mmCIF file of C-alpha atoms in Angstrom:
data_model
loop_
_atom_site.group_PDB
_atom_site.id
_atom_site.type_symbol
_atom_site.label_atom_id
_atom_site.label_comp_id
_atom_site.label_asym_id
_atom_site.label_seq_id
_atom_site.Cartn_x
_atom_site.Cartn_y
_atom_site.Cartn_z
ATOM 1 C CA MET A 115 46.678 -3.593 13.591
ATOM 2 C CA SER A 116 44.748 -4.201 10.302
ATOM 3 C CA VAL A 117 41.827 -1.666 10.245
ATOM 4 C CA ALA A 118 37.905 -2.065 11.113
ATOM 5 C CA PHE A 119 36.689 1.627 10.475
ATOM 6 C CA ARG A 120 37.361 4.879 8.375
ATOM 7 C CA ALA A 121 37.729 8.502 10.134
ATOM 8 C CA LEU A 122 36.888 11.330 8.008
ATOM 9 C CA PHE A 123 38.386 14.376 9.206
ATOM 10 C CA VAL A 124 37.138 17.982 8.609
ATOM 11 C CA GLY A 125 39.690 20.765 9.129
ATOM 12 C CA GLU A 126 43.283 21.606 7.796
ATOM 13 C CA ARG A 127 45.826 19.504 8.711
ATOM 14 C CA SER A 128 47.220 21.355 11.628
ATOM 15 C CA GLU A 129 47.915 20.847 15.116
ATOM 16 C CA THR A 130 44.747 19.251 15.966
ATOM 17 C CA PHE A 131 45.047 16.578 12.195
ATOM 18 C CA ALA A 132 48.641 15.512 14.191
ATOM 19 C CA LEU A 133 47.213 15.142 17.541
ATOM 20 C CA LEU A 134 44.484 12.498 15.748
ATOM 21 C CA GLU A 135 46.670 11.158 13.014
ATOM 22 C CA ARG A 136 49.309 10.455 16.480
ATOM 23 C CA MET A 137 46.781 8.947 18.741
ATOM 24 C CA LEU A 138 45.779 6.698 16.183
ATOM 25 C CA GLU A 139 48.560 6.051 15.136
ATOM 26 C CA ASP A 140 47.940 1.846 15.420
ATOM 27 C CA SER A 141 44.502 1.361 16.263
ATOM 28 C CA ASP A 142 42.129 0.130 14.245
ATOM 29 C CA VAL A 143 41.016 3.122 13.528
ATOM 30 C CA GLN A 144 42.807 4.792 10.244
ATOM 31 C CA ILE A 145 41.810 8.348 9.252
ATOM 32 C CA ASP A 146 40.750 7.911 5.333
ATOM 33 C CA GLU A 147 40.578 11.518 4.109
ATOM 34 C CA VAL A 148 40.845 14.875 4.898
ATOM 35 C CA VAL A 149 38.750 17.570 4.082
ATOM 36 C CA ASP A 150 37.303 20.915 4.426
ATOM 37 C CA HIS A 151 33.302 22.125 5.280
ATOM 38 C CA GLU A 152 32.706 22.783 1.503
ATOM 39 C CA GLY A 153 34.337 18.783 0.504
ATOM 40 C CA LEU A 154 32.397 16.739 3.616
ATOM 41 C CA LEU A 155 28.978 15.669 1.093
ATOM 42 C CA ALA A 156 31.131 14.803 -1.924
ATOM 43 C CA SER A 157 33.975 12.889 0.748
ATOM 44 C CA ALA A 158 30.896 10.698 2.597
ATOM 45 C CA ALA A 159 29.186 10.444 -1.237
ATOM 46 C CA ARG A 160 32.028 8.785 -2.631
ATOM 47 C CA ARG A 161 32.912 6.314 0.757
ATOM 48 C CA THR A 162 30.836 6.390 3.266
ATOM 49 C CA PRO A 163 32.945 6.457 6.481
ATOM 50 C CA ASP A 164 32.274 5.086 9.875
ATOM 51 C CA ILE A 165 33.339 8.496 11.481
ATOM 52 C CA VAL A 166 33.710 11.250 11.235
ATOM 53 C CA VAL A 167 35.932 14.360 13.705
ATOM 54 C CA PHE A 168 35.698 18.280 13.511
ATOM 55 C CA ALA A 169 38.637 20.623 14.346
ATOM 56 C CA LEU A 170 36.862 22.757 16.292
ATOM 57 C CA GLY A 171 36.691 26.247 13.930
ATOM 58 C CA ASP A 172 33.677 28.325 13.009
ATOM 59 C CA LEU A 173 30.584 27.079 14.349
ATOM 60 C CA GLU A 174 28.320 27.632 12.193
ATOM 61 C CA GLN A 175 30.042 26.082 9.823
ATOM 62 C CA LEU A 176 30.448 22.845 12.201
ATOM 63 C CA ALA A 177 26.377 23.259 11.666
ATOM 64 C CA GLN A 178 25.634 23.387 8.785
ATOM 65 C CA SER A 179 27.885 20.204 8.447
ATOM 66 C CA CYS A 180 26.299 18.497 10.623
ATOM 67 C CA ARG A 181 22.892 19.242 9.171
ATOM 68 C CA THR A 182 24.140 18.564 6.189
ATOM 69 C CA LEU A 183 24.819 14.584 7.111
ATOM 70 C CA LYS A 184 22.149 13.828 9.128
ATOM 71 C CA ALA A 185 20.085 15.310 6.164
ATOM 72 C CA ASN A 186 21.177 12.643 4.109
ATOM 73 C CA PRO A 187 20.108 8.834 4.135
ATOM 74 C CA ALA A 188 23.598 7.586 3.684
ATOM 75 C CA THR A 189 25.670 9.667 6.402
ATOM 76 C CA VAL A 190 22.595 10.474 9.048
ATOM 77 C CA LEU A 191 23.980 7.799 12.001
ATOM 78 C CA VAL A 192 27.394 8.093 11.555
ATOM 79 C CA PRO A 193 28.675 9.450 14.700
ATOM 80 C CA LEU A 194 30.740 12.671 14.915
ATOM 81 C CA LEU A 195 33.364 13.232 16.927
ATOM 82 C CA VAL A 196 34.697 17.217 17.651
ATOM 83 C CA LEU A 197 38.738 17.711 18.506
ATOM 84 C CA ALA A 198 38.942 21.635 20.291
ATOM 85 C CA ARG A 199 41.617 22.286 22.017
ATOM 86 C CA SER A 200 39.383 23.322 25.489
ATOM 87 C CA THR A 201 35.609 22.537 26.415
ATOM 88 C CA ARG A 202 35.075 26.376 26.899
ATOM 89 C CA GLN A 203 32.699 26.459 24.276
ATOM 90 C CA ARG A 204 31.849 22.760 24.494
ATOM 91 C CA MET A 205 27.670 23.442 25.055
ATOM 92 C CA ALA A 206 27.334 25.530 21.367
ATOM 93 C CA VAL A 207 28.832 22.571 19.813
ATOM 94 C CA PHE A 208 27.426 19.876 21.363
ATOM 95 C CA ASP A 209 24.106 22.010 20.748
ATOM 96 C CA ALA A 210 25.724 22.385 16.399
ATOM 97 C CA GLY A 211 25.085 18.391 16.411
ATOM 98 C CA VAL A 212 27.912 16.933 17.330
ATOM 99 C CA ASP A 213 27.684 13.680 19.531
ATOM 100 C CA ASP A 214 31.159 13.524 21.031
ATOM 101 C CA LEU A 215 33.440 16.798 22.727
ATOM 102 C CA LEU A 216 36.696 15.631 23.414
ATOM 103 C CA THR A 217 40.124 17.957 23.586
ATOM 104 C CA HIS A 218 44.053 18.018 22.783
ATOM 105 C CA GLN A 219 44.312 16.978 26.079
ATOM 106 C CA VAL A 220 43.342 13.779 26.077
ATOM 107 C CA ARG A 221 44.399 10.055 26.715
ATOM 108 C CA ARG A 222 45.111 8.205 23.534
ATOM 109 C CA GLU A 223 43.187 5.433 25.703
ATOM 110 C CA GLU A 224 40.429 7.616 26.306
ATOM 111 C CA LEU A 225 40.478 8.726 23.157
ATOM 112 C CA LEU A 226 39.898 5.357 21.410
ATOM 113 C CA ILE A 227 37.372 4.658 24.513
ATOM 114 C CA ARG A 228 35.477 7.008 23.230
ATOM 115 C CA VAL A 229 35.792 6.706 19.027
ATOM 116 C CA HIS A 230 34.679 3.007 19.997
ATOM 117 C CA ALA A 231 31.389 3.344 22.475
ATOM 118 C CA LEU A 232 30.664 6.271 19.757
ATOM 119 C CA LEU A 233 30.922 3.141 17.194
ATOM 120 C CA ARG A 234 29.197 0.581 19.033
ATOM 121 C CA ALA A 235 26.079 2.660 19.126
ATOM 122 C CA SER A 236 26.360 3.840 15.911
ATOM 123 C CA ALA A 237 25.903 0.140 14.542
ATOM 124 C CA ALA A 238 23.834 -0.265 16.723
ATOM 125 C CA ARG A 239 21.448 2.154 15.547
ATOM 126 C CA ARG A 240 22.109 1.222 12.177
ATOM 127 C CA GLN A 241 21.358 -2.473 13.007
ATOM 128 C CA LEU A 242 18.064 -1.147 14.193
ATOM 129 C CA ALA A 243 17.064 0.696 11.639
ATOM 130 C CA ALA A 244 17.810 -2.490 9.298
ATOM 131 C CA GLU A 245 15.946 -4.574 11.050
ATOM 132 C CA GLN A 246 13.219 -2.109 11.588
ATOM 133 C CA VAL A 247 13.082 -1.156 7.139
ATOM 134 C CA ALA A 248 13.121 -5.205 7.019
ATOM 135 C CA ALA A 249 10.656 -5.635 9.488
ATOM 136 C CA GLU A 250 8.250 -2.557 7.711
ATOM 137 C CA VAL A 251 9.091 -4.381 3.900
ATOM 138 C CA LYS A 252 7.542 -7.750 4.996
ATOM 139 C CA GLN A 253 4.686 -6.590 7.103
ATOM 140 C CA ARG A 254 4.248 -4.337 4.038
ATOM 141 C CA GLU A 255 4.953 -7.675 1.531
ATOM 142 C CA GLN A 256 2.002 -9.369 3.320
ATOM 143 C CA ILE A 257 -0.112 -6.766 3.174
ATOM 144 C CA ARG A 258 0.146 -6.128 -0.373
ATOM 145 C CA ALA A 259 -0.160 -10.065 -0.370
ATOM 146 C CA ALA A 260 -3.314 -10.265 1.147
ATOM 147 C CA PHE A 261 -4.694 -7.227 0.234
ATOM 148 C CA ARG A 262 -4.472 -7.783 -3.204
ATOM 149 C CA ARG A 263 -6.816 -10.613 -2.596
ATOM 150 C CA TYR A 264 -9.441 -8.497 -2.973
ATOM 151 C CA ILE A 265 -8.297 -5.182 -4.776
ATOM 152 C CA SER A 266 -6.541 -4.956 -7.745
ATOM 153 C CA PRO A 267 -2.541 -5.123 -7.853
ATOM 154 C CA LYS A 268 -2.632 -1.255 -8.949
ATOM 155 C CA LEU A 269 -4.952 -0.473 -6.837
ATOM 156 C CA ALA A 270 -3.661 -2.080 -3.876
ATOM 157 C CA ASP A 271 0.095 -0.659 -4.525
ATOM 158 C CA ARG A 272 -1.808 2.787 -4.200
ATOM 159 C CA ILE A 273 -3.526 2.592 -1.239
ATOM 160 C CA LEU A 274 -0.173 1.189 0.358
ATOM 161 C CA GLU A 275 1.862 4.117 -0.988
ATOM 162 C CA THR A 276 -0.150 6.806 -0.065
ATOM 163 C CA PRO A 277 -0.338 7.424 3.955
ATOM 164 C CA GLU A 278 -3.698 9.039 4.219
ATOM 165 C CA LEU A 279 -5.684 5.928 2.442
ATOM 166 C CA ARG A 280 -3.490 3.617 3.756
ATOM 167 C CA ASP A 281 -4.295 4.968 7.152
ATOM 168 C CA SER A 282 -8.160 4.916 6.964
ATOM 169 C CA VAL A 283 -7.934 0.886 4.789
ATOM 170 C CA PHE A 284 -6.532 -0.288 8.156
ATOM 171 C CA ALA A 285 -6.419 1.628 11.114
ATOM 172 C CA GLY A 286 -10.249 0.999 10.703
ATOM 173 C CA SER A 287 -12.231 4.064 10.723
ATOM 174 C CA ASN A 288 -15.105 4.368 8.901
ATOM 175 C CA ILE A 289 -14.897 5.701 4.489
ATOM 176 C CA ARG A 290 -18.148 7.943 3.476
ATOM 177 C CA ALA A 291 -17.186 7.468 -0.387
ATOM 178 C CA ASP A 292 -19.924 7.950 -3.733
ATOM 179 C CA ALA A 293 -19.634 5.006 -5.374
ATOM 180 C CA ALA A 294 -20.589 2.008 -7.380
ATOM 181 C CA VAL A 295 -22.127 -0.896 -6.059
ATOM 182 C CA MET A 296 -22.515 -4.221 -8.850
ATOM 183 C CA PHE A 297 -24.056 -7.447 -6.935
ATOM 184 C CA ALA A 298 -23.075 -10.352 -9.907
ATOM 185 C CA ASP A 299 -25.685 -13.436 -8.864
ATOM 186 C CA MET A 300 -24.836 -16.743 -10.546
ATOM 187 C CA ARG A 301 -28.727 -18.572 -11.401
ATOM 188 C CA GLY A 302 -29.422 -21.970 -11.675
ATOM 189 C CA PHE A 303 -27.352 -22.564 -8.925
ATOM 190 C CA THR A 304 -29.377 -24.636 -6.377
ATOM 191 C CA GLY A 305 -29.502 -26.585 -8.943
ATOM 192 C CA ILE A 306 -26.459 -27.555 -9.478
ATOM 193 C CA SER A 307 -26.459 -27.842 -5.818
ATOM 194 C CA GLU A 308 -28.150 -30.831 -6.127
ATOM 195 C CA ARG A 309 -27.352 -32.666 -8.980
ATOM 196 C CA LEU A 310 -23.286 -32.501 -8.640
ATOM 197 C CA PRO A 311 -20.694 -33.532 -5.458
ATOM 198 C CA PRO A 312 -19.739 -30.924 -3.227
ATOM 199 C CA ALA A 313 -16.042 -31.087 -4.033
ATOM 200 C CA GLN A 314 -17.195 -30.424 -8.262
ATOM 201 C CA VAL A 315 -19.308 -27.460 -6.508
ATOM 202 C CA VAL A 316 -16.500 -26.637 -4.957
ATOM 203 C CA GLU A 317 -14.701 -26.317 -8.507
ATOM 204 C CA LEU A 318 -16.977 -24.572 -10.138
ATOM 205 C CA LEU A 319 -17.138 -21.768 -7.342
ATOM 206 C CA ASN A 320 -13.757 -21.356 -7.918
ATOM 207 C CA GLU A 321 -14.235 -21.221 -11.377
ATOM 208 C CA PHE A 322 -17.221 -18.842 -10.555
ATOM 209 C CA PHE A 323 -15.707 -16.273 -9.027
ATOM 210 C CA ALA A 324 -11.637 -16.364 -10.374
ATOM 211 C CA CYS A 325 -13.658 -15.470 -14.246
ATOM 212 C CA LEU A 326 -15.576 -12.420 -12.380
ATOM 213 C CA THR A 327 -12.772 -11.243 -10.160
ATOM 214 C CA SER A 328 -10.048 -11.370 -12.936
ATOM 215 C CA ILE A 329 -11.892 -8.901 -14.721
ATOM 216 C CA THR A 330 -13.332 -7.037 -11.005
ATOM 217 C CA PHE A 331 -9.331 -5.839 -11.470
ATOM 218 C CA GLU A 332 -9.597 -5.440 -14.823
ATOM 219 C CA TYR A 333 -11.571 -2.469 -13.849
ATOM 220 C CA ASP A 334 -9.868 -1.721 -10.639
ATOM 221 C CA GLY A 335 -12.747 -2.581 -8.576
ATOM 222 C CA THR A 336 -12.672 -4.341 -5.304
ATOM 223 C CA VAL A 337 -14.000 -7.040 -4.725
ATOM 224 C CA PHE A 338 -15.743 -6.292 -0.945
ATOM 225 C CA ASN A 339 -17.568 -10.022 -0.384
ATOM 226 C CA MET A 340 -18.142 -13.393 -1.881
ATOM 227 C CA ALA A 341 -20.957 -15.532 -0.317
ATOM 228 C CA GLY A 342 -22.565 -18.217 -1.739
ATOM 229 C CA ASP A 343 -22.470 -18.067 -5.748
ATOM 230 C CA SER A 344 -22.485 -13.896 -5.376
ATOM 231 C CA LEU A 345 -19.841 -11.604 -5.900
ATOM 232 C CA MET A 346 -20.558 -7.628 -4.565
ATOM 233 C CA VAL A 347 -17.889 -5.671 -5.905
ATOM 234 C CA GLY A 348 -17.399 -1.675 -5.458
ATOM 235 C CA PHE A 349 -15.975 0.783 -7.739
ATOM 236 C CA GLY A 350 -14.930 3.575 -5.459
ATOM 237 C CA VAL A 351 -13.936 3.173 -2.879
ATOM 238 C CA PRO A 352 -11.884 2.713 -0.668
ATOM 239 C CA VAL A 353 -9.507 4.520 -3.686
ATOM 240 C CA GLU A 354 -12.151 8.101 -5.024
ATOM 241 C CA GLN A 355 -12.852 6.980 -9.021
ATOM 242 C CA SER A 356 -15.177 9.946 -10.853
ATOM 243 C CA ASP A 357 -16.008 7.158 -13.206
ATOM 244 C CA GLY A 358 -17.401 3.936 -10.750
ATOM 245 C CA ALA A 359 -20.432 4.282 -12.882
ATOM 246 C CA ARG A 360 -18.817 3.811 -15.838
ATOM 247 C CA ARG A 361 -15.996 1.257 -14.602
ATOM 248 C CA ALA A 362 -18.800 -0.589 -13.271
ATOM 249 C CA VAL A 363 -20.771 -1.604 -16.556
ATOM 250 C CA LEU A 364 -17.436 -2.015 -18.448
ATOM 251 C CA ALA A 365 -16.858 -4.862 -16.153
ATOM 252 C CA ALA A 366 -20.487 -5.808 -16.078
ATOM 253 C CA ARG A 367 -20.236 -6.830 -20.370
ATOM 254 C CA GLY A 368 -17.509 -8.247 -19.775
ATOM 255 C CA MET A 369 -18.627 -10.966 -16.678
ATOM 256 C CA LEU A 370 -21.648 -11.421 -18.975
ATOM 257 C CA GLU A 371 -19.674 -12.166 -21.568
ATOM 258 C CA GLN A 372 -17.235 -14.306 -19.883
ATOM 259 C CA PHE A 373 -18.756 -16.170 -17.599
ATOM 260 C CA GLN A 374 -21.871 -17.252 -20.889
ATOM 261 C CA VAL A 375 -17.968 -18.796 -22.629
ATOM 262 C CA LEU A 376 -17.618 -20.781 -18.867
ATOM 263 C CA ALA A 377 -21.300 -21.744 -18.713
ATOM 264 C CA ASP A 378 -21.321 -23.406 -21.933
ATOM 265 C CA LYS A 379 -18.124 -25.598 -20.882
ATOM 266 C CA TRP A 380 -20.195 -26.466 -17.145
ATOM 267 C CA LYS A 381 -22.817 -27.335 -20.715
ATOM 268 C CA ALA A 382 -20.391 -29.900 -22.057
ATOM 269 C CA ARG A 383 -18.998 -31.189 -19.108
ATOM 270 C CA HIS A 384 -21.836 -31.631 -16.111
ATOM 271 C CA ASP A 385 -24.787 -31.091 -18.199
ATOM 272 C CA ILE A 386 -25.976 -28.382 -16.388
ATOM 273 C CA ASP A 387 -27.860 -25.035 -17.511
ATOM 274 C CA THR A 388 -25.915 -21.525 -15.573
ATOM 275 C CA GLY A 389 -26.643 -17.567 -16.082
ATOM 276 C CA LEU A 390 -25.649 -14.730 -14.787
ATOM 277 C CA GLY A 391 -27.026 -12.016 -13.976
ATOM 278 C CA ILE A 392 -26.227 -8.356 -12.363
ATOM 279 C CA GLY A 393 -27.192 -5.976 -10.537
ATOM 280 C CA ILE A 394 -25.884 -1.640 -10.511
ATOM 281 C CA ASN A 395 -26.310 0.907 -8.591
ATOM 282 C CA VAL A 396 -24.385 4.422 -7.358
ATOM 283 C CA GLY A 397 -24.926 6.509 -4.644
ATOM 284 C CA GLU A 398 -23.515 7.625 -1.509
ATOM 285 C CA VAL A 399 -21.751 4.146 0.983
ATOM 286 C CA ILE A 400 -19.987 3.581 3.978
ATOM 287 C CA ALA A 401 -16.740 1.336 3.975
ATOM 288 C CA GLY A 402 -14.947 0.239 7.206
ATOM 289 C CA ASN A 403 -14.340 -2.391 8.901
ATOM 290 C CA VAL A 404 -17.734 -4.011 10.524
ATOM 291 C CA GLY A 405 -18.024 -7.519 12.801
ATOM 292 C CA SER A 406 -17.064 -8.407 16.246
ATOM 293 C CA PRO A 407 -13.405 -7.787 18.613
ATOM 294 C CA ALA A 408 -13.101 -11.402 17.284
ATOM 295 C CA TYR A 409 -13.833 -11.066 13.203
ATOM 296 C CA MET A 410 -13.550 -7.812 11.388
ATOM 297 C CA SER A 411 -14.885 -7.381 7.282
ATOM 298 C CA TYR A 412 -13.475 -4.409 5.686
ATOM 299 C CA THR A 413 -16.672 -3.815 3.200
ATOM 300 C CA ILE A 414 -19.257 -1.291 2.964
ATOM 301 C CA ILE A 415 -22.967 -0.856 3.835
ATOM 302 C CA GLY A 416 -25.842 1.613 3.130
ATOM 303 C CA ASP A 417 -29.371 2.370 1.325
ATOM 304 C CA THR A 418 -26.937 2.432 -2.205
ATOM 305 C CA VAL A 419 -26.040 -1.254 -1.164
ATOM 306 C CA ASN A 420 -28.483 -2.829 -0.547
ATOM 307 C CA VAL A 421 -30.995 -1.301 -3.780
ATOM 308 C CA ALA A 422 -27.674 -2.931 -6.337
ATOM 309 C CA SER A 423 -28.223 -6.079 -4.594
ATOM 310 C CA ARG A 424 -32.027 -6.069 -4.461
ATOM 311 C CA LEU A 425 -30.802 -5.633 -8.568
ATOM 312 C CA GLY A 426 -29.285 -8.534 -9.420
ATOM 313 C CA GLN A 427 -31.490 -10.384 -7.309
ATOM 314 C CA ARG A 428 -34.131 -9.165 -9.968
ATOM 315 C CA ALA A 429 -31.891 -9.588 -12.722
ATOM 316 C CA ARG A 430 -32.327 -12.201 -15.442
ATOM 317 C CA ALA A 431 -30.090 -14.829 -16.475
ATOM 318 C CA GLY A 432 -27.511 -12.658 -18.866
ATOM 319 C CA GLU A 433 -28.877 -9.702 -17.983
ATOM 320 C CA MET A 434 -27.373 -5.594 -16.168
ATOM 321 C CA LEU A 435 -30.142 -4.539 -14.205
ATOM 322 C CA PHE A 436 -29.202 -0.629 -13.401
ATOM 323 C CA SER A 437 -31.078 2.431 -11.413
ATOM 324 C CA GLU A 438 -31.722 5.585 -12.760
ATOM 325 C CA ALA A 439 -28.532 6.947 -10.952
ATOM 326 C CA VAL A 440 -26.440 5.438 -12.783
ATOM 327 C CA LYS A 441 -28.302 6.358 -15.952
ATOM 328 C CA LYS A 442 -27.593 9.866 -14.295
ATOM 329 C CA ALA A 443 -24.343 9.413 -14.047
ATOM 330 C CA LEU A 444 -23.258 7.151 -17.375
ATOM 331 C CA ASP A 445 -24.821 10.450 -19.402
ATOM 332 C CA ALA A 446 -22.685 12.849 -17.265
ATOM 333 C CA ASP A 447 -20.290 10.994 -17.520
ATOM 334 C CA GLY A 448 -20.782 10.777 -22.342
ATOM 335 C CA PHE A 449 -21.123 7.260 -21.741
ATOM 336 C CA ASP A 450 -23.999 5.896 -23.970
ATOM 337 C CA VAL A 451 -25.024 2.490 -23.843
ATOM 338 C CA GLU A 452 -27.953 1.939 -25.697
ATOM 339 C CA ALA A 453 -30.048 0.779 -22.330
ATOM 340 C CA LEU A 454 -33.389 -0.275 -22.359
ATOM 341 C CA ALA A 455 -36.108 1.207 -19.935
ATOM 342 C CA LEU A 456 -38.232 -0.596 -17.729
ATOM 343 C CA PRO A 457 -41.471 -0.226 -15.897
ATOM 344 C CA PRO A 458 -40.474 1.408 -12.982
ATOM 345 C CA LEU A 459 -39.642 -1.294 -9.518
ATOM 346 C CA ILE A 460 -40.741 -1.483 -6.615
ATOM 347 C CA LEU A 461 -38.490 -3.262 -4.656
ATOM 348 C CA ARG A 462 -39.272 -4.997 -0.909
ATOM 349 C CA GLY A 463 -39.110 -2.347 2.348
ATOM 350 C CA ARG A 464 -38.887 0.537 -0.212
ATOM 351 C CA SER A 465 -43.035 1.969 -0.599
ATOM 352 C CA ASN A 466 -42.209 4.843 -4.130
ATOM 353 C CA PRO A 467 -40.758 2.536 -7.389
ATOM 354 C CA ILE A 468 -37.050 3.411 -8.528
ATOM 355 C CA ASP A 469 -37.091 3.694 -12.249
ATOM 356 C CA ILE A 470 -34.722 1.072 -14.038
ATOM 357 C CA PHE A 471 -33.084 -0.434 -16.810
ATOM 358 C CA CYS A 472 -31.190 -3.036 -19.096
ATOM 359 C CA ILE A 473 -28.361 -3.895 -21.002
ATOM 360 C CA PRO A 474 -29.699 -7.508 -22.384
ATOM 361 C CA THR A 475 -27.313 -9.745 -23.724
ATOM 362 C CA VAL A 476 -28.474 -12.871 -27.213
ATOM 363 C CA GLN A 477 -28.287 -15.323 -23.909
ATOM 364 C CA ARG A 478 -30.987 -13.679 -21.380
ATOM 365 C CA VAL A 479 -33.083 -15.928 -19.811
ATOM 366 C CA ASP A 480 -35.135 -16.786 -17.175
ATOM 367 C CA PHE A 481 -34.534 -19.618 -14.759
ATOM 368 C CA ARG A 482 -36.592 -20.096 -11.430
ATOM 369 C CA PRO A 483 -35.818 -18.422 -8.231
ATOM 370 C CA ASN A 484 -33.442 -20.419 -6.167
#
């Protein structure tokens, strides 16, 4: 009969070994190697056995060997069998961690049946474990692929590899965090929509969002919303970033520069005028899933978000407006952006004015509100 399974015998070449060798003769199970307890792990590392058979000796030594095998990912599912002279120490043997015990009085047919039962159970557990791993890998890749649409690949991998972050994001629990929030709004979009066919408007919006999201990911930001001609981005949430304000300002600079290149192309291609206005604020936000049972969206909310949105709406094309809170965060970070202080601004719905600053570009222009 051809050999299908390899057995590793642990013990001396004594009566127990001779009994096992005789009973396995002409079967599909073959004793592949004989080792002592000290050589067990090295042998299993060289060639993982299908089953390990112990000659009963010192119980503490047996227990230690069982623990070693169960702690090793390569041998954790390998069945463990003990051959003993009697069942007197049966309970202690099972307590040591073995899967089955047979005595020297066992018949050959029963030994082979019990061995094959252990092998089948082990194969089923391995198959189940492999399917679970494959399912987890597939789910992980699906989550990573979806998540990377909104978060930089580096940040997505960090979240997926950190159990606490992964659980908080995907379990839908709310996160309270200090974040830098940015709104980037296209100027002149209404005029574009009136002049161009819908298909071309969609094409321009895709170019617009592709440009801005690539820069967002460059600075490890998170895209929380795309609506119409506006993009909402967060830095420092869901992953904490102590330099969120700096990242936001640098990303905004990159967006203003790169979008100007895009706007020039649109001007040459479609004879349209457009620009980009950006508003930034820092402060406490709540991140979590918002919506109904039928549709949920992972987003950020709070007064910090509202102020950033208003600043984004007020910024002229080619202009970055940010709050005093951003200026203080940049100063604390030692990052001088040569910002220009503007007159305090009263935002709709707020009784007290806020101090604001801007970083204009040479392309700054005024557009009529959309």
